[in-house]
Short mmCIF file of C-alpha atoms in Angstrom, two decimals:
data_model
loop_
_atom_site.label_atom_id
_atom_site.label_comp_id
_atom_site.label_asym_id
_atom_site.label_seq_id
_atom_site.Cartn_x
_atom_site.Cartn_y
_atom_site.Cartn_z
CA UNK A 969 -4.22 -22.92 0.99
CA UNK A 970 -0.97 -23.03 -1.03
CA UNK A 971 2.05 -23.80 0.82
CA UNK A 972 4.69 -21.02 1.92
CA UNK A 973 7.26 -23.08 3.36
CA UNK A 974 8.84 -24.62 0.25
CA UNK A 975 12.91 -23.18 0.08
CA UNK A 976 15.87 -23.10 -1.79
CA UNK A 977 18.91 -21.79 -1.90
CA UNK A 978 19.83 -18.17 -3.62
CA UNK A 979 22.25 -15.38 -3.97
CA UNK A 980 20.57 -12.22 -3.77
CA UNK A 981 20.85 -9.75 -6.41
CA UNK A 982 23.49 -7.14 -6.35
CA UNK A 983 23.26 -3.19 -6.65
CA UNK A 984 25.42 -0.79 -7.15
CA UNK A 985 25.43 1.48 -3.94
CA UNK A 986 23.62 -0.81 -1.88
CA UNK A 987 25.23 -0.72 2.02
CA UNK A 988 23.42 -4.63 2.13
CA UNK A 989 25.92 -7.54 1.80
CA UNK A 990 24.83 -9.54 -1.15
CA UNK A 991 26.07 -12.85 0.19
CA UNK A 992 23.98 -15.74 0.41
CA UNK A 993 22.27 -16.91 3.83
CA UNK A 994 23.07 -20.68 4.54
CA UNK A 995 20.12 -20.68 7.09
CA UNK A 996 17.04 -19.65 5.44
CA UNK A 997 13.87 -18.11 6.56
CA UNK A 998 10.46 -20.17 8.19
CA UNK A 999 7.52 -20.04 6.44
CA UNK A 1000 8.76 -17.97 3.16
CA UNK A 1001 9.79 -18.53 -0.39
CA UNK A 1002 13.35 -18.24 -1.71
CA UNK A 1003 14.18 -16.34 -4.86
CA UNK A 1004 16.80 -16.44 -7.47
CA UNK A 1005 19.03 -13.81 -8.79
CA UNK A 1006 17.10 -11.57 -11.11
CA UNK A 1007 18.64 -8.90 -13.43
CA UNK A 1008 17.70 -5.36 -12.87
CA UNK A 1009 18.49 -3.69 -16.43
CA UNK A 1010 15.43 -2.38 -18.16
CA UNK A 1011 14.67 -3.56 -21.41
CA UNK A 1012 16.24 -0.92 -24.30
CA UNK A 1013 13.07 -2.06 -26.62
CA UNK A 1014 10.28 -1.40 -24.28
CA UNK A 1015 8.05 1.14 -25.03
CA UNK A 1016 5.43 3.64 -23.34
CA UNK A 1017 1.90 3.81 -24.06
CA UNK A 1018 -0.89 6.26 -22.89
CA UNK A 1019 -4.43 5.21 -23.07
CA UNK A 1020 -7.24 7.35 -23.99
CA UNK A 1021 -10.61 7.76 -22.80
CA UNK A 1022 -13.88 7.35 -24.37
CA UNK A 1023 -13.74 11.07 -24.89
CA UNK A 1024 -10.67 10.67 -26.37
CA UNK A 1025 -8.76 12.79 -23.57
CA UNK A 1026 -5.17 12.22 -22.81
CA UNK A 1027 -5.52 9.72 -20.16
CA UNK A 1028 -2.78 8.96 -17.59
CA UNK A 1029 -4.19 5.30 -17.45
CA UNK A 1030 -1.31 2.74 -18.50
CA UNK A 1031 -1.78 -0.23 -20.62
CA UNK A 1032 0.45 -3.05 -19.93
CA UNK A 1033 2.51 -5.00 -22.12
CA UNK A 1034 1.94 -2.28 -25.08
CA UNK A 1035 4.16 -1.67 -27.46
CA UNK A 1036 4.87 1.13 -29.93
CA UNK A 1037 5.57 4.52 -28.25
CA UNK A 1038 3.14 7.93 -28.52
CA UNK A 1039 5.72 10.71 -28.10
CA UNK A 1040 3.89 12.24 -25.61
CA UNK A 1041 5.02 15.64 -24.36
CA UNK A 1042 5.96 16.03 -20.46
CA UNK A 1043 4.38 18.92 -18.57
CA UNK A 1044 3.88 19.98 -15.28
CA UNK A 1045 1.11 18.88 -13.42
CA UNK A 1046 -0.79 19.54 -9.70
CA UNK A 1047 1.30 16.43 -8.59
CA UNK A 1048 4.53 18.69 -8.69
CA UNK A 1049 2.73 21.81 -6.71
CA UNK A 1050 1.45 19.36 -4.32
CA UNK A 1051 4.56 17.79 -3.57
CA UNK A 1052 6.30 21.58 -3.79
CA UNK A 1053 4.05 23.66 -1.99
CA UNK A 1054 2.32 21.75 0.34
CA UNK A 1055 5.16 18.68 1.17
CA UNK A 1056 3.12 15.84 0.25
CA UNK A 1057 4.17 13.12 -1.59
CA UNK A 1058 2.08 11.53 -4.62
CA UNK A 1059 2.78 7.65 -5.28
CA UNK A 1060 1.03 5.79 -7.79
CA UNK A 1061 -0.70 2.60 -5.86
CA UNK A 1062 0.04 0.22 -8.92
CA UNK A 1063 2.46 -1.63 -10.85
CA UNK A 1064 2.96 -4.00 -14.01
CA UNK A 1065 4.96 -4.59 -17.23
CA UNK A 1066 6.97 -3.16 -18.66
CA UNK A 1067 7.85 -1.24 -15.53
CA UNK A 1068 9.03 1.16 -18.25
CA UNK A 1069 5.42 2.42 -18.31
CA UNK A 1070 5.84 4.15 -14.95
CA UNK A 1071 8.31 7.12 -16.71
CA UNK A 1072 5.29 9.39 -17.92
CA UNK A 1073 3.69 8.90 -14.13
CA UNK A 1074 7.43 9.88 -12.88
CA UNK A 1075 7.56 13.04 -15.45
CA UNK A 1076 4.16 14.16 -14.40
CA UNK A 1077 5.41 14.14 -10.56
CA UNK A 1078 4.75 10.72 -9.24
CA UNK A 1079 7.67 10.30 -6.43
CA UNK A 1080 6.90 6.72 -5.55
CA UNK A 1081 4.77 3.24 -6.02
CA UNK A 1082 2.93 1.19 -3.87
CA UNK A 1083 1.91 -2.58 -4.53
CA UNK A 1084 0.04 -5.70 -3.28
CA UNK A 1085 -1.34 -8.98 -3.68
CA UNK A 1086 -4.19 -7.98 -5.07
CA UNK A 1087 -2.23 -5.63 -7.89
CA UNK A 1088 0.14 -8.23 -8.72
CA UNK A 1089 -2.54 -10.59 -9.24
CA UNK A 1090 -4.48 -8.65 -11.66
CA UNK A 1091 -1.06 -7.78 -13.66
CA UNK A 1092 0.28 -10.99 -13.77
CA UNK A 1093 -2.96 -13.03 -14.79
CA UNK A 1094 -4.09 -10.13 -17.39
CA UNK A 1095 -0.91 -9.59 -18.86
CA UNK A 1096 1.26 -11.62 -21.38
CA UNK A 1097 4.23 -9.57 -20.49
CA UNK A 1098 5.32 -12.42 -17.95
CA UNK A 1099 5.05 -15.55 -19.83
CA UNK A 1100 8.41 -15.60 -21.05
CA UNK A 1101 10.01 -15.46 -17.76
CA UNK A 1102 7.47 -17.67 -16.30
CA UNK A 1103 8.18 -20.52 -18.46
CA UNK A 1104 11.99 -20.37 -18.48
CA UNK A 1105 11.05 -21.18 -14.29
CA UNK A 1106 8.73 -23.19 -14.89
CA UNK A 1107 11.19 -25.53 -17.11
CA UNK A 1108 13.97 -24.94 -14.88
CA UNK A 1109 11.86 -27.05 -12.30
CA UNK A 1110 10.80 -23.74 -9.81
CA UNK A 1111 7.52 -24.41 -8.08
CA UNK A 1112 4.15 -22.33 -8.53
CA UNK A 1113 4.94 -20.31 -5.71
CA UNK A 1114 8.63 -19.95 -5.95
CA UNK A 1115 8.36 -18.55 -9.64
CA UNK A 1116 5.40 -16.11 -8.29
CA UNK A 1117 8.15 -14.47 -6.04
CA UNK A 1118 10.81 -14.26 -8.87
CA UNK A 1119 8.21 -12.40 -11.09
CA UNK A 1120 7.52 -10.10 -8.21
CA UNK A 1121 11.04 -9.69 -7.38
CA UNK A 1122 12.09 -8.21 -11.06
CA UNK A 1123 9.31 -5.69 -10.92
CA UNK A 1124 10.10 -4.34 -7.99
CA UNK A 1125 13.86 -4.08 -8.41
CA UNK A 1126 13.18 -2.55 -12.28
CA UNK A 1127 10.90 0.00 -10.91
CA UNK A 1128 13.24 0.64 -7.41
CA UNK A 1129 15.75 1.55 -10.96
CA UNK A 1130 13.54 3.80 -11.94
CA UNK A 1131 13.07 6.05 -8.71
CA UNK A 1132 16.66 5.76 -7.39
CA UNK A 1133 17.24 9.31 -8.85
CA UNK A 1134 14.46 10.87 -6.30
CA UNK A 1135 15.34 8.69 -3.40
CA UNK A 1136 18.96 10.25 -4.13
CA UNK A 1137 17.81 13.66 -4.74
CA UNK A 1138 15.64 13.59 -1.55
CA UNK A 1139 18.25 11.80 1.00
CA UNK A 1140 16.06 8.80 1.58
CA UNK A 1141 12.47 10.55 1.91
CA UNK A 1142 11.25 9.66 -1.36
CA UNK A 1143 11.34 7.41 -4.50
CA UNK A 1144 10.35 4.28 -2.60
CA UNK A 1145 8.78 0.92 -4.16
CA UNK A 1146 6.59 -1.34 -1.91
CA UNK A 1147 6.52 -4.94 -1.87
CA UNK A 1148 4.19 -6.73 0.72
CA UNK A 1149 5.26 -10.02 2.47
CA UNK A 1150 2.89 -13.01 2.01
CA UNK A 1151 -0.34 -12.27 3.10
CA UNK A 1152 -0.63 -16.00 4.70
CA UNK A 1153 1.99 -14.82 7.47
CA UNK A 1154 -0.75 -12.04 8.74
CA UNK A 1155 -0.78 -13.82 12.03
CA UNK A 1156 2.64 -15.17 12.64
CA UNK A 1157 4.71 -12.57 14.50
CA UNK A 1158 8.12 -14.47 13.86
CA UNK A 1159 7.39 -15.67 10.08
CA UNK A 1160 6.96 -12.28 9.24
CA UNK A 1161 9.86 -11.22 10.34
CA UNK A 1162 12.00 -13.72 8.90
CA UNK A 1163 10.29 -13.02 5.32
CA UNK A 1164 10.45 -9.23 5.57
CA UNK A 1165 14.68 -9.37 6.45
CA UNK A 1166 14.65 -12.33 3.63
CA UNK A 1167 12.78 -10.38 1.08
CA UNK A 1168 14.81 -7.45 1.53
CA UNK A 1169 17.73 -8.97 1.17
CA UNK A 1170 16.81 -10.57 -2.28
CA UNK A 1171 15.49 -7.16 -3.63
CA UNK A 1172 18.73 -5.71 -2.48
CA UNK A 1173 17.47 -2.55 -3.62
CA UNK A 1174 17.87 0.60 -1.03
CA UNK A 1175 14.75 2.23 -1.93
CA UNK A 1176 12.58 -0.97 -1.20
CA UNK A 1177 10.00 -0.69 1.45
CA UNK A 1178 8.93 -4.00 3.05
CA UNK A 1179 5.48 -3.80 3.63
CA UNK A 1180 4.16 -5.66 6.69
CA UNK A 1181 0.59 -5.56 7.78
CA UNK A 1182 -0.72 -3.83 11.09
CA UNK A 1183 -2.11 -6.73 12.51
CA UNK A 1184 -1.94 -7.43 16.38
CA UNK A 1185 0.53 -10.64 15.49
CA UNK A 1186 2.57 -8.42 13.07
CA UNK A 1187 3.20 -5.06 15.11
CA UNK A 1188 5.71 -6.24 17.12
CA UNK A 1189 7.18 -7.95 13.52
CA UNK A 1190 7.54 -4.16 12.85
CA UNK A 1191 9.81 -2.95 15.63
CA UNK A 1192 11.95 -6.13 14.95
CA UNK A 1193 12.39 -5.38 11.19
CA UNK A 1194 12.93 -1.74 12.03
CA UNK A 1195 15.57 -2.38 14.42
CA UNK A 1196 17.24 -4.52 11.72
CA UNK A 1197 17.42 -1.83 10.10
CA UNK A 1198 15.05 -2.68 7.46
CA UNK A 1199 12.59 0.31 5.85
CA UNK A 1200 8.85 -0.61 6.41
CA UNK A 1201 5.66 0.36 4.61
CA UNK A 1202 3.12 -0.60 7.57
CA UNK A 1203 -0.16 -1.53 5.65
CA UNK A 1204 -3.80 -2.22 6.51
CA UNK A 1205 -4.35 0.54 9.17
CA UNK A 1206 -8.14 1.07 9.77
CA UNK A 1207 -7.94 2.90 13.13
CA UNK A 1208 -6.22 5.30 15.52
CA UNK A 1209 -5.52 2.88 18.41
CA UNK A 1210 -3.71 0.66 15.91
CA UNK A 1211 -2.16 3.71 14.18
CA UNK A 1212 -0.64 4.55 17.63
CA UNK A 1213 0.79 1.21 18.28
CA UNK A 1214 2.31 1.40 15.03
CA UNK A 1215 3.90 4.42 15.77
CA UNK A 1216 5.31 2.81 18.95
CA UNK A 1217 6.69 -0.05 16.90
CA UNK A 1218 8.50 1.96 14.73
CA UNK A 1219 9.95 4.26 17.62
CA UNK A 1220 10.67 1.07 19.74
CA UNK A 1221 12.35 -0.41 16.73
CA UNK A 1222 14.70 2.71 16.17
CA UNK A 1223 15.63 2.87 19.79
CA UNK A 1224 16.37 -1.11 19.50
CA UNK A 1225 18.51 -0.63 16.45
CA UNK A 1226 21.98 0.40 17.95
CA UNK A 1227 22.39 2.37 14.99
CA UNK A 1228 24.21 5.90 15.29
CA UNK A 1229 23.09 6.96 12.04
CA UNK A 1230 19.13 6.38 11.50
CA UNK A 1231 18.57 8.61 8.49
CA UNK A 1232 18.49 5.59 5.98
CA UNK A 1233 16.06 3.74 8.17
CA UNK A 1234 12.42 5.32 7.34
CA UNK A 1235 8.74 4.45 7.19
CA UNK A 1236 5.57 5.21 6.25
CA UNK A 1237 1.93 4.18 7.99
CA UNK A 1238 -0.71 3.35 5.57
CA UNK A 1239 -3.86 4.84 6.60
CA UNK A 1240 -6.53 3.54 4.48
CA UNK A 1241 -9.42 5.87 4.15
CA UNK A 1242 -12.33 4.69 1.78
CA UNK A 1243 -13.05 1.04 2.79
CA UNK A 1244 -13.56 2.83 6.41
CA UNK A 1245 -16.90 4.86 4.74
CA UNK A 1246 -17.85 1.66 2.85
CA UNK A 1247 -18.44 0.14 5.82
CA UNK A 1248 -19.59 2.65 8.26
CA UNK A 1249 -22.21 4.07 5.41
CA UNK A 1250 -23.83 0.58 5.32
CA UNK A 1251 -24.08 1.11 9.23
CA UNK A 1252 -25.37 4.82 8.93
CA UNK A 1253 -28.11 3.79 6.87
CA UNK A 1254 -29.14 0.79 9.03
CA UNK A 1255 -29.52 3.38 11.60
CA UNK A 1256 -31.33 5.57 9.54
CA UNK A 1257 -32.14 8.33 11.36
CA UNK A 1258 -31.99 12.09 9.68
CA UNK A 1259 -28.40 12.43 11.78
CA UNK A 1260 -27.02 9.36 10.91
CA UNK A 1261 -27.92 9.55 6.87
CA UNK A 1262 -26.23 13.23 7.31
CA UNK A 1263 -23.06 11.69 8.51
CA UNK A 1264 -22.58 9.14 5.50
CA UNK A 1265 -18.89 9.67 3.54
CA UNK A 1266 -17.85 11.50 6.60
CA UNK A 1267 -16.04 9.13 8.60
CA UNK A 1268 -13.00 8.21 6.65
CA UNK A 1269 -11.94 12.21 6.55
CA UNK A 1270 -12.66 13.05 9.83
CA UNK A 1271 -10.65 9.99 11.36
CA UNK A 1272 -7.83 10.43 8.95
CA UNK A 1273 -7.49 14.23 10.06
CA UNK A 1274 -7.36 12.87 13.73
CA UNK A 1275 -4.97 10.62 12.97
CA UNK A 1276 -2.65 13.34 11.53
CA UNK A 1277 -2.93 15.21 14.61
CA UNK A 1278 -1.78 12.36 16.46
CA UNK A 1279 1.00 11.98 14.24
CA UNK A 1280 2.08 15.62 14.84
CA UNK A 1281 1.52 14.77 18.68
CA UNK A 1282 3.80 11.48 18.95
CA UNK A 1283 6.64 12.75 16.35
CA UNK A 1284 7.63 15.71 19.26
CA UNK A 1285 8.95 15.97 22.55
CA UNK A 1286 12.22 14.36 24.45
CA UNK A 1287 11.88 11.10 22.99
CA UNK A 1288 11.60 12.28 19.50
CA UNK A 1289 14.22 14.65 19.56
CA UNK A 1290 16.49 12.13 21.11
CA UNK A 1291 16.17 10.10 17.72
CA UNK A 1292 16.19 13.03 15.57
CA UNK A 1293 20.05 14.16 17.13
CA UNK A 1294 20.65 10.51 15.58
CA UNK A 1295 19.07 11.11 11.85
CA UNK A 1296 15.86 9.72 12.39
CA UNK A 1297 12.99 10.52 10.22
CA UNK A 1298 9.28 10.87 10.84
CA UNK A 1299 7.32 7.86 9.86
CA UNK A 1300 5.09 9.76 7.26
CA UNK A 1301 1.19 9.04 7.30
CA UNK A 1302 0.69 7.48 3.87
CA UNK A 1303 -3.19 7.83 2.70
CA UNK A 1304 -4.32 4.75 1.17
CA UNK A 1305 -7.62 3.42 -0.29
CA UNK A 1306 -7.62 6.76 -2.08
CA UNK A 1307 -10.31 5.33 -4.87
CA UNK A 1308 -13.86 6.53 -4.48
CA UNK A 1309 -16.07 3.21 -4.12
CA UNK A 1310 -19.52 5.67 -4.06
CA UNK A 1311 -20.37 7.27 -7.24
CA UNK A 1312 -22.31 9.57 -5.50
CA UNK A 1313 -19.08 11.12 -4.20
CA UNK A 1314 -17.07 13.63 -5.55
CA UNK A 1315 -13.70 11.63 -7.20
CA UNK A 1316 -11.29 13.17 -5.47
CA UNK A 1317 -12.69 13.23 -1.79
CA UNK A 1318 -9.82 10.71 -0.21
CA UNK A 1319 -6.89 13.14 -1.79
CA UNK A 1320 -7.83 17.00 -1.70
CA UNK A 1321 -9.21 16.65 1.76
CA UNK A 1322 -6.26 15.19 3.28
CA UNK A 1323 -3.31 17.34 1.94
CA UNK A 1324 -0.61 18.25 4.32
CA UNK A 1325 3.06 18.35 4.69
CA UNK A 1326 5.40 15.27 5.64
CA UNK A 1327 2.62 12.69 4.48
CA UNK A 1328 1.69 10.56 0.88
CA UNK A 1329 -0.88 9.75 -1.19
CA UNK A 1330 -1.18 6.92 -3.05
CA UNK A 1331 -3.38 6.94 -5.74
CA UNK A 1332 -4.84 4.35 -8.25
CA UNK A 1333 -5.39 5.44 -11.64
CA UNK A 1334 -8.82 6.73 -11.00
CA UNK A 1335 -7.77 9.02 -8.12
CA UNK A 1336 -4.78 10.09 -9.73
CA UNK A 1337 -6.23 10.97 -12.80
CA UNK A 1338 -9.12 12.61 -10.98
CA UNK A 1339 -6.38 14.62 -9.14
CA UNK A 1340 -4.36 15.92 -11.90
CA UNK A 1341 -7.70 16.81 -13.92
CA UNK A 1342 -9.48 19.23 -11.32
CA UNK A 1343 -7.69 18.71 -7.97
CA UNK A 1344 -6.97 21.43 -5.87
CA UNK A 1345 -3.59 22.25 -4.04
CA UNK A 1346 -3.83 23.73 -0.55
CA UNK A 1347 -3.34 22.21 2.87
CA UNK A 1348 -6.26 20.93 4.00
CA UNK A 1349 -5.78 17.88 6.47
CA UNK A 1350 -5.95 19.94 9.75
CA UNK A 1351 -7.78 22.86 8.39
CA UNK A 1352 -10.46 22.19 10.54
CA UNK A 1353 -9.72 19.56 13.58
CA UNK A 1354 -12.71 20.36 15.56
CA UNK A 1355 -14.86 19.89 12.96
CA UNK A 1356 -13.19 16.07 12.82
CA UNK A 1357 -13.81 15.59 16.19
CA UNK A 1358 -17.25 16.48 16.18
CA UNK A 1359 -18.08 13.69 13.78
CA UNK A 1360 -16.06 11.12 15.27
CA UNK A 1361 -17.70 11.65 18.53
CA UNK A 1362 -21.33 11.95 16.92
CA UNK A 1363 -20.52 8.60 15.34
CA UNK A 1364 -19.80 7.09 18.38
CA UNK A 1365 -22.75 8.41 20.30
CA UNK A 1366 -25.06 6.57 17.03
CA UNK A 1367 -23.37 3.58 18.46
CA UNK A 1368 -20.61 3.48 15.85
CA UNK A 1369 -17.36 1.83 17.58
CA UNK A 1370 -14.25 2.72 15.99
CA UNK A 1371 -11.97 -0.23 17.32
CA UNK A 1372 -14.73 -2.85 15.78
CA UNK A 1373 -14.82 -0.99 12.71
CA UNK A 1374 -10.95 -1.35 12.27
CA UNK A 1375 -11.09 -4.89 13.37
CA UNK A 1376 -13.40 -5.72 10.73
CA UNK A 1377 -11.76 -3.94 7.80
CA UNK A 1378 -8.42 -5.53 8.85
CA UNK A 1379 -9.72 -8.92 8.69
CA UNK A 1380 -11.75 -8.13 5.28
CA UNK A 1381 -8.16 -6.59 4.09
CA UNK A 1382 -6.39 -9.59 5.00
CA UNK A 1383 -8.68 -11.79 3.64
CA UNK A 1384 -8.98 -10.31 0.62
CA UNK A 1385 -5.01 -10.01 0.09
CA UNK A 1386 -5.07 -14.07 0.75
CA UNK A 1387 -8.03 -14.56 -1.90
CA UNK A 1388 -5.84 -12.47 -4.48
CA UNK A 1389 -2.83 -14.52 -3.62
CA UNK A 1390 -4.41 -18.09 -3.67
CA UNK A 1391 -6.46 -17.21 -7.07
CA UNK A 1392 -2.90 -16.03 -8.81
CA UNK A 1393 -1.04 -19.32 -7.61
CA UNK A 1394 -3.81 -20.88 -9.01
CA UNK A 1395 -3.96 -19.23 -12.64
CA UNK A 1396 0.10 -19.65 -12.54
CA UNK A 1397 -0.60 -23.28 -12.01
CA UNK A 1398 -3.12 -23.45 -14.99
CA UNK A 1399 -0.28 -21.76 -17.21
CA UNK A 1400 2.08 -24.19 -15.95
CA UNK A 1401 -0.21 -27.25 -17.01
CA UNK A 1402 -0.83 -25.66 -20.14
CA UNK A 1403 2.75 -25.24 -21.03
CA UNK A 1404 3.72 -28.79 -19.82
CA UNK A 1405 0.88 -29.82 -22.19
CA UNK A 1406 2.35 -27.98 -24.97
CA UNK A 1407 5.92 -29.25 -24.59
CA UNK A 1408 4.98 -32.99 -25.31
#
C-alpha cells in the first residue's frame, strides 16, 4: 500500500474573493500529502473538441488533450429544463485535461462536476496532458504521491474557475467541483478531518466540495469538517440507515460551527443508485422465483425514492427552522452511480425516475448523452412513493437485508477507489522511472 504520510511545507494558492486565509500552517496534518502553490490560470491556447460516435451524430463525449476547435453552436438542452422547470441540478461525473473541455458542457446546462480516484486514474494514466507538469515535479525532486496531488489540485482549481459564475449567480447553491480525500483514509476518522481541512486550504476555492466517504469511521469526520465551515460532498452512501446518519452529521456540524451566517457552508449527500441494482439483481436471480425475478431493476430507484422521503422529513420542523434563520441550506440529495450497467435496462433508468426539486444528478458521459438525447423532464421522484415502499418491503420479505447490501457495496466502493489510487501511483512511478532513464 502506498504511503500517505509524507509531508512537506506548502503555501496554499490564493483566490480572488476567497474568504479563507492563504497563509501556510507550520503544523501539517497527519496522513496527508502536502501540495504546492498551483497556478489556476487557464491556458489561452487550449482547444475544445467534441467527438462523434459511430453514426456520426454530434456527441458530448470529450476527448481529453484534444487539439483543434470545432466551432460547434451552443443550443438549449433538456439539462436547462431539468434545472429551470424541476429544480434538479445536472452535474458531470468526469474531469480531465484540458479543463476547458468542460465549456461545452456548461453551455449545454451542466452546473457542477464530480471527481473520484477512479476518474483521475483514467484521466492521468491515459492522457499526455499531464506529462509536462509531472516531468517538472519529478525533476524538482517531488515524490510520486505528492506529484499526484499536485496534478489533481491543479485540475480542481482550474475547473472551479470555470464554474465560479454559476456559484455566484446561485449564491452558493451550485457551481461546485468535488475532490475526494485519499481513499486510504476511509477508516481513519481524525486523518480524514485533517486531510479535508488541508485539502480545502490548498485548493483554496470558494466553490470546492471536499468529498468524504460515508463509512462508519468517517461519519463523525463529516460533522467536524462541516463544523469547521467547510462544504462537503458526502460520497458512497448505499443505504437509508447510513443516509440518515449523514444528515444528522450535517445538522450536528452546522449547530456546532458557531457561525452566525451558515449560507456558505453547504453539502450534498451522494446516494449511489445503479450499483444497488447490480448487487440485488444477482441475489434475486439466485432466489429464482417469479416474484423475485420480477423485482429485478427496481430496488435502486425504490430505495432512492424513500431516501428523498427521508430528506423531506429531516429538513423540516423546529430544529431545521432554527438553522434556516442563520442562513443554512438543505444538504441536497445527489444521485450518483447513474450509468446503467445492465444493457437490458433503459439508458436513463437512473436519471429519469429520480427527478425532483433540490436534488442533483451527476452523470457520466453515457447517462448525460442519453438524457440530453431522449430524456423527459418531469417530476418523478415522489410520484409513487407507496409503490417504492411496496418494492422495498417485498425485497425484505425475500430475505434481502438492506443494511448488509449497503455494507457490502460500501466495502466494494472503498476497495475500488483504493485500487484505482494505487494503480495510478504505480503508473506515475513507471513514468518517473522512464523520465529519469531518458535524462541519463
